[in-house]
Tab-separated table of C-alpha atoms in Angstrom:
chain	number	residue	atom	x	y	z
A	1	ALA	CA	108.301	96.252	116.003
A	2	GLN	CA	104.040	95.322	115.944
A	3	THR	CA	103.519	91.588	114.905
A	4	VAL	CA	99.768	89.957	114.612
A	5	THR	CA	99.278	86.081	114.593
A	6	GLN	CA	96.144	84.124	113.506
A	7	SER	CA	97.139	80.522	114.241
A	8	GLN	CA	94.108	79.134	112.367
A	9	PRO	CA	94.770	79.535	108.606
A	10	GLU	CA	92.039	77.266	108.254
A	11	MET	CA	88.116	77.195	109.806
A	12	SER	CA	85.281	75.019	109.770
A	13	VAL	CA	81.486	75.833	110.924
A	14	GLN	CA	77.913	74.284	110.210
A	15	GLU	CA	75.277	76.908	109.195
A	16	ALA	CA	73.554	78.575	112.100
A	17	GLU	CA	76.116	77.475	114.544
A	18	THR	CA	78.690	79.505	116.492
A	19	VAL	CA	82.657	79.515	115.299
A	20	THR	CA	85.691	81.641	117.065
A	21	LEU	CA	88.509	83.159	115.232
A	22	SER	CA	91.653	83.530	116.784
A	23	CYS	CA	93.757	86.775	116.857
A	24	THR	CA	96.959	87.719	119.644
A	25	TYR	CA	99.277	90.614	118.985
A	26	ASP	CA	101.916	92.073	120.320
A	27	THR	CA	103.060	95.548	121.422
A	28	SER	CA	104.788	97.939	124.532
A	29	GLU	CA	101.712	100.360	123.651
A	30	SER	CA	99.005	101.121	125.765
A	31	ASP	CA	97.074	103.391	123.126
A	32	TYR	CA	95.867	101.488	120.126
A	33	TYR	CA	92.955	100.215	118.063
A	34	LEU	CA	92.547	96.828	117.333
A	35	PHE	CA	90.346	95.545	113.950
A	36	TRP	CA	88.540	92.536	111.957
A	37	TYR	CA	88.137	92.853	108.352
A	38	LYS	CA	86.136	90.353	106.496
A	39	GLN	CA	87.246	89.861	102.537
A	40	PRO	CA	84.466	87.337	100.701
A	41	PRO	CA	86.218	86.334	96.868
A	42	SER	CA	84.581	89.437	95.471
A	43	ARG	CA	88.141	90.616	97.503
A	44	GLN	CA	86.196	94.085	98.881
A	45	MET	CA	87.292	94.248	101.862
A	46	ILE	CA	84.696	94.943	104.742
A	47	LEU	CA	85.184	96.601	108.146
A	48	VAL	CA	83.430	93.702	110.655
A	49	ILE	CA	84.787	95.165	113.905
A	50	ARG	CA	86.835	97.653	115.696
A	51	GLN	CA	87.838	97.802	119.304
A	52	GLU	CA	89.426	100.544	121.005
A	53	ALA	CA	92.315	99.763	123.677
A	54	TYR	CA	91.767	101.889	126.161
A	55	LYS	CA	87.573	100.391	126.372
A	56	GLN	CA	87.525	97.359	128.906
A	57	GLN	CA	84.122	96.394	127.034
A	58	ASN	CA	84.307	94.303	124.401
A	59	ALA	CA	82.768	95.427	121.526
A	60	THR	CA	79.959	93.598	119.597
A	61	GLU	CA	78.045	94.615	116.200
A	62	ASN	CA	74.627	91.665	115.719
A	63	ARG	CA	76.259	88.467	115.618
A	64	PHE	CA	79.779	89.667	115.420
A	65	SER	CA	81.266	90.349	118.945
A	66	VAL	CA	84.620	89.933	120.203
A	67	ASN	CA	86.726	88.381	123.009
A	68	PHE	CA	89.741	91.250	124.167
A	69	GLN	CA	91.936	90.470	126.781
A	70	LYS	CA	93.860	93.252	126.756
A	71	ALA	CA	96.458	91.880	129.080
A	72	ALA	CA	96.949	88.634	127.156
A	73	LYS	CA	96.877	90.316	124.146
A	74	SER	CA	94.482	88.309	122.551
A	75	PHE	CA	91.427	89.889	120.497
A	76	SER	CA	89.621	86.753	119.648
A	77	LEU	CA	85.889	87.207	116.796
A	78	LYS	CA	83.211	85.425	117.837
A	79	ILE	CA	79.903	85.107	114.488
A	80	SER	CA	77.128	83.698	116.227
A	81	ASP	CA	74.055	81.996	114.266
A	82	SER	CA	76.569	81.214	111.373
A	83	GLN	CA	75.261	82.091	107.651
A	84	LEU	CA	76.495	81.222	104.228
A	85	GLY	CA	77.244	85.069	103.423
A	86	ASP	CA	80.002	84.528	106.345
A	87	ALA	CA	82.049	82.629	104.112
A	88	ALA	CA	84.869	84.966	103.512
A	89	MET	CA	88.777	85.380	104.472
A	90	TYR	CA	89.279	86.886	107.813
A	91	PHE	CA	92.477	89.898	109.012
A	92	CYS	CA	92.571	90.717	112.480
A	93	ALA	CA	94.531	93.901	112.494
A	94	TYR	CA	96.230	96.710	114.634
A	95	ARG	CA	96.827	99.928	114.528
A	96	ARG	CA	99.100	102.742	116.114
A	97	GLY	CA	98.782	105.914	114.514
A	98	ASN	CA	98.892	105.973	110.738
A	99	LYS	CA	99.277	102.479	109.805
A	100	LEU	CA	97.391	98.835	110.145
A	101	VAL	CA	99.634	95.681	110.679
A	102	PHE	CA	97.792	92.662	109.513
A	103	GLY	CA	97.444	88.669	110.906
A	104	ALA	CA	98.151	86.542	107.959
A	105	GLY	CA	94.349	85.517	108.054
A	106	THR	CA	91.706	83.184	108.630
A	107	ILE	CA	89.888	81.253	106.108
A	108	LEU	CA	85.727	80.356	107.361
A	109	ARG	CA	84.037	78.125	105.207
A	110	VAL	CA	80.349	77.801	106.086
A	111	LYS	CA	78.732	74.414	105.792
A	112	SER	CA	75.333	74.148	104.938
B	1	GLY	CA	80.525	103.273	106.292
B	2	ALA	CA	82.667	105.443	104.301
B	3	VAL	CA	83.122	103.965	100.089
B	4	VAL	CA	86.355	103.933	98.815
B	5	SER	CA	86.208	103.292	94.707
B	6	GLN	CA	89.098	102.060	92.548
B	7	HIS	CA	89.152	102.561	88.612
B	8	PRO	CA	90.140	99.971	86.865
B	9	SER	CA	88.974	97.000	88.406
B	10	ARG	CA	91.476	94.804	85.919
B	11	VAL	CA	93.678	95.853	83.448
B	12	ILE	CA	96.476	93.469	81.077
B	13	CYS	CA	99.236	95.294	79.633
B	14	LYS	CA	102.219	94.895	77.582
B	15	SER	CA	105.710	94.474	79.324
B	16	GLY	CA	107.629	98.193	79.714
B	17	THR	CA	104.435	100.467	79.794
B	18	SER	CA	103.266	102.140	82.944
B	19	VAL	CA	99.528	101.827	84.489
B	20	LYS	CA	97.909	104.108	86.577
B	21	ILE	CA	95.499	103.512	89.558
B	22	GLU	CA	92.988	106.041	90.991
B	23	CYS	CA	91.398	105.773	94.351
B	24	ARG	CA	88.841	107.982	95.464
B	25	SER	CA	86.851	108.284	99.015
B	26	LEU	CA	83.623	108.507	97.265
B	27	ASP	CA	81.978	110.702	100.807
B	28	PHE	CA	84.583	110.939	103.266
B	29	GLN	CA	87.847	112.969	102.846
B	30	ALA	CA	90.766	111.170	103.128
B	31	THR	CA	93.863	112.906	104.694
B	32	THR	CA	95.894	109.528	104.524
B	33	MET	CA	95.383	107.299	101.906
B	34	PHE	CA	97.756	103.878	101.652
B	35	TRP	CA	98.451	101.592	99.202
B	36	TYR	CA	98.646	97.728	99.575
B	37	ARG	CA	99.253	94.592	97.224
B	38	GLN	CA	98.269	91.308	98.153
B	39	PHE	CA	98.938	87.915	96.888
B	40	PRO	CA	96.525	85.088	96.380
B	41	LYS	CA	95.312	83.950	99.447
B	42	LYS	CA	98.200	85.766	101.662
B	43	SER	CA	97.825	89.460	103.534
B	44	LEU	CA	97.671	92.358	102.891
B	45	MET	CA	101.303	94.355	101.974
B	46	LEU	CA	101.796	97.966	103.166
B	47	MET	CA	103.244	99.646	99.854
B	48	ALA	CA	103.059	103.531	101.258
B	49	THR	CA	101.302	106.346	102.966
B	50	SER	CA	100.180	109.038	101.106
B	51	ASN	CA	99.020	112.596	102.565
B	52	GLU	CA	97.303	115.134	100.682
B	53	GLY	CA	99.857	117.618	99.251
B	54	SER	CA	103.115	115.937	100.366
B	55	LYS	CA	105.587	113.265	98.969
B	56	ALA	CA	104.257	109.162	99.724
B	57	THR	CA	105.876	107.075	102.462
B	58	TYR	CA	107.227	104.180	101.585
B	59	GLU	CA	107.837	100.844	103.033
B	60	GLN	CA	111.375	99.346	103.293
B	61	GLY	CA	111.630	97.340	99.861
B	62	VAL	CA	109.388	99.113	97.705
B	63	GLU	CA	110.799	100.957	95.256
B	64	LYS	CA	109.784	104.896	94.827
B	65	ASP	CA	110.735	105.045	91.391
B	66	LYS	CA	108.563	101.950	90.025
B	67	PHE	CA	105.458	103.021	92.420
B	68	LEU	CA	104.842	107.213	91.809
B	69	ILE	CA	102.286	108.051	93.912
B	70	ASN	CA	100.203	110.710	94.151
B	71	HIS	CA	97.671	112.585	96.399
B	72	ALA	CA	96.609	115.303	94.964
B	73	SER	CA	93.378	116.082	96.565
B	74	LEU	CA	91.099	114.914	99.804
B	75	THR	CA	89.577	112.579	97.480
B	76	LEU	CA	91.802	111.455	95.031
B	77	SER	CA	95.293	109.014	94.785
B	78	THR	CA	96.639	107.746	92.014
B	79	LEU	CA	99.545	104.616	91.589
B	80	THR	CA	101.264	104.437	89.349
B	81	VAL	CA	103.395	101.555	87.944
B	82	THR	CA	106.055	102.358	86.071
B	83	SER	CA	107.984	100.182	83.070
B	84	ALA	CA	105.728	97.355	84.459
B	85	HIS	CA	106.780	93.571	84.225
B	86	PRO	CA	105.025	90.344	84.697
B	87	GLU	CA	106.678	90.535	88.429
B	88	ASP	CA	104.387	93.022	89.074
B	89	SER	CA	101.353	91.896	88.847
B	90	SER	CA	98.991	91.010	91.259
B	91	PHE	CA	95.930	92.904	92.931
B	92	TYR	CA	96.634	96.133	93.968
B	93	ILE	CA	93.991	97.992	97.210
B	94	CYS	CA	93.997	101.577	98.254
B	95	SER	CA	92.287	102.101	101.200
B	96	GLY	CA	91.403	106.177	103.058
B	97	GLN	CA	91.599	106.428	106.559
B	98	LEU	CA	88.897	109.106	108.559
B	99	ALA	CA	90.701	110.325	111.235
B	100	GLY	CA	90.680	108.139	114.240
B	101	GLU	CA	88.544	105.786	112.741
B	102	ALA	CA	88.964	102.837	110.470
B	103	GLU	CA	90.277	101.899	107.258
B	104	TYR	CA	88.544	101.840	104.494
B	105	PHE	CA	89.170	100.160	101.708
B	106	GLY	CA	88.409	100.063	97.207
B	107	PRO	CA	87.527	96.967	95.633
B	108	GLY	CA	90.749	96.454	94.596
B	109	THR	CA	92.358	96.554	91.010
B	110	ARG	CA	93.917	93.260	89.693
B	111	LEU	CA	96.838	94.004	87.160
B	112	LEU	CA	98.204	91.477	84.961
B	113	VAL	CA	101.711	92.128	82.771
B	114	LEU	CA	102.154	90.377	79.882
């Protein structure tokens, strides 16, 4: 069974600083997708970034980037120049086929 | 990104009644839609996978007779909570999947059963 582990229940970052959220996953497959979703207080799930496992290059979306280590089954999210609007619950997710498996989530607090 | 709507955003009902929640993909056709349940500060729990024109596939432990799912078109899926009880109170989220891409989520429906 595929599992996704987010070992940090909560993280804090100072505004304008950089923070990294960790995620590891367990799979025996070689072809899959990984995602980070953000859930702010409104509870709307928002796609932050995606990574295809066959791509070695780390995905980047503006201030958000990932460090994808396939052999280590690690998929961390780096948020640069943190903003107050980045405060949310962040979920790492794995997909193979058509189902998403979510981690438990990390609450990110941004201090002004 | 693709947009998914849900209606209603919140509903309060009496125990024993049924509640229908609609999920629509507004700017794309979703051959597959998903229904999740989420408790406060917890992760999303997949309830069922809904394919247009066929019966939904339910996850283990989810009562298919209690949570009726209909996926009548490529843009609409509905979840009906039948004979609702207070323990069914929760936040329900749907999503639509673009083939080969990510899932896009609706804003969720908060259900409170009194």
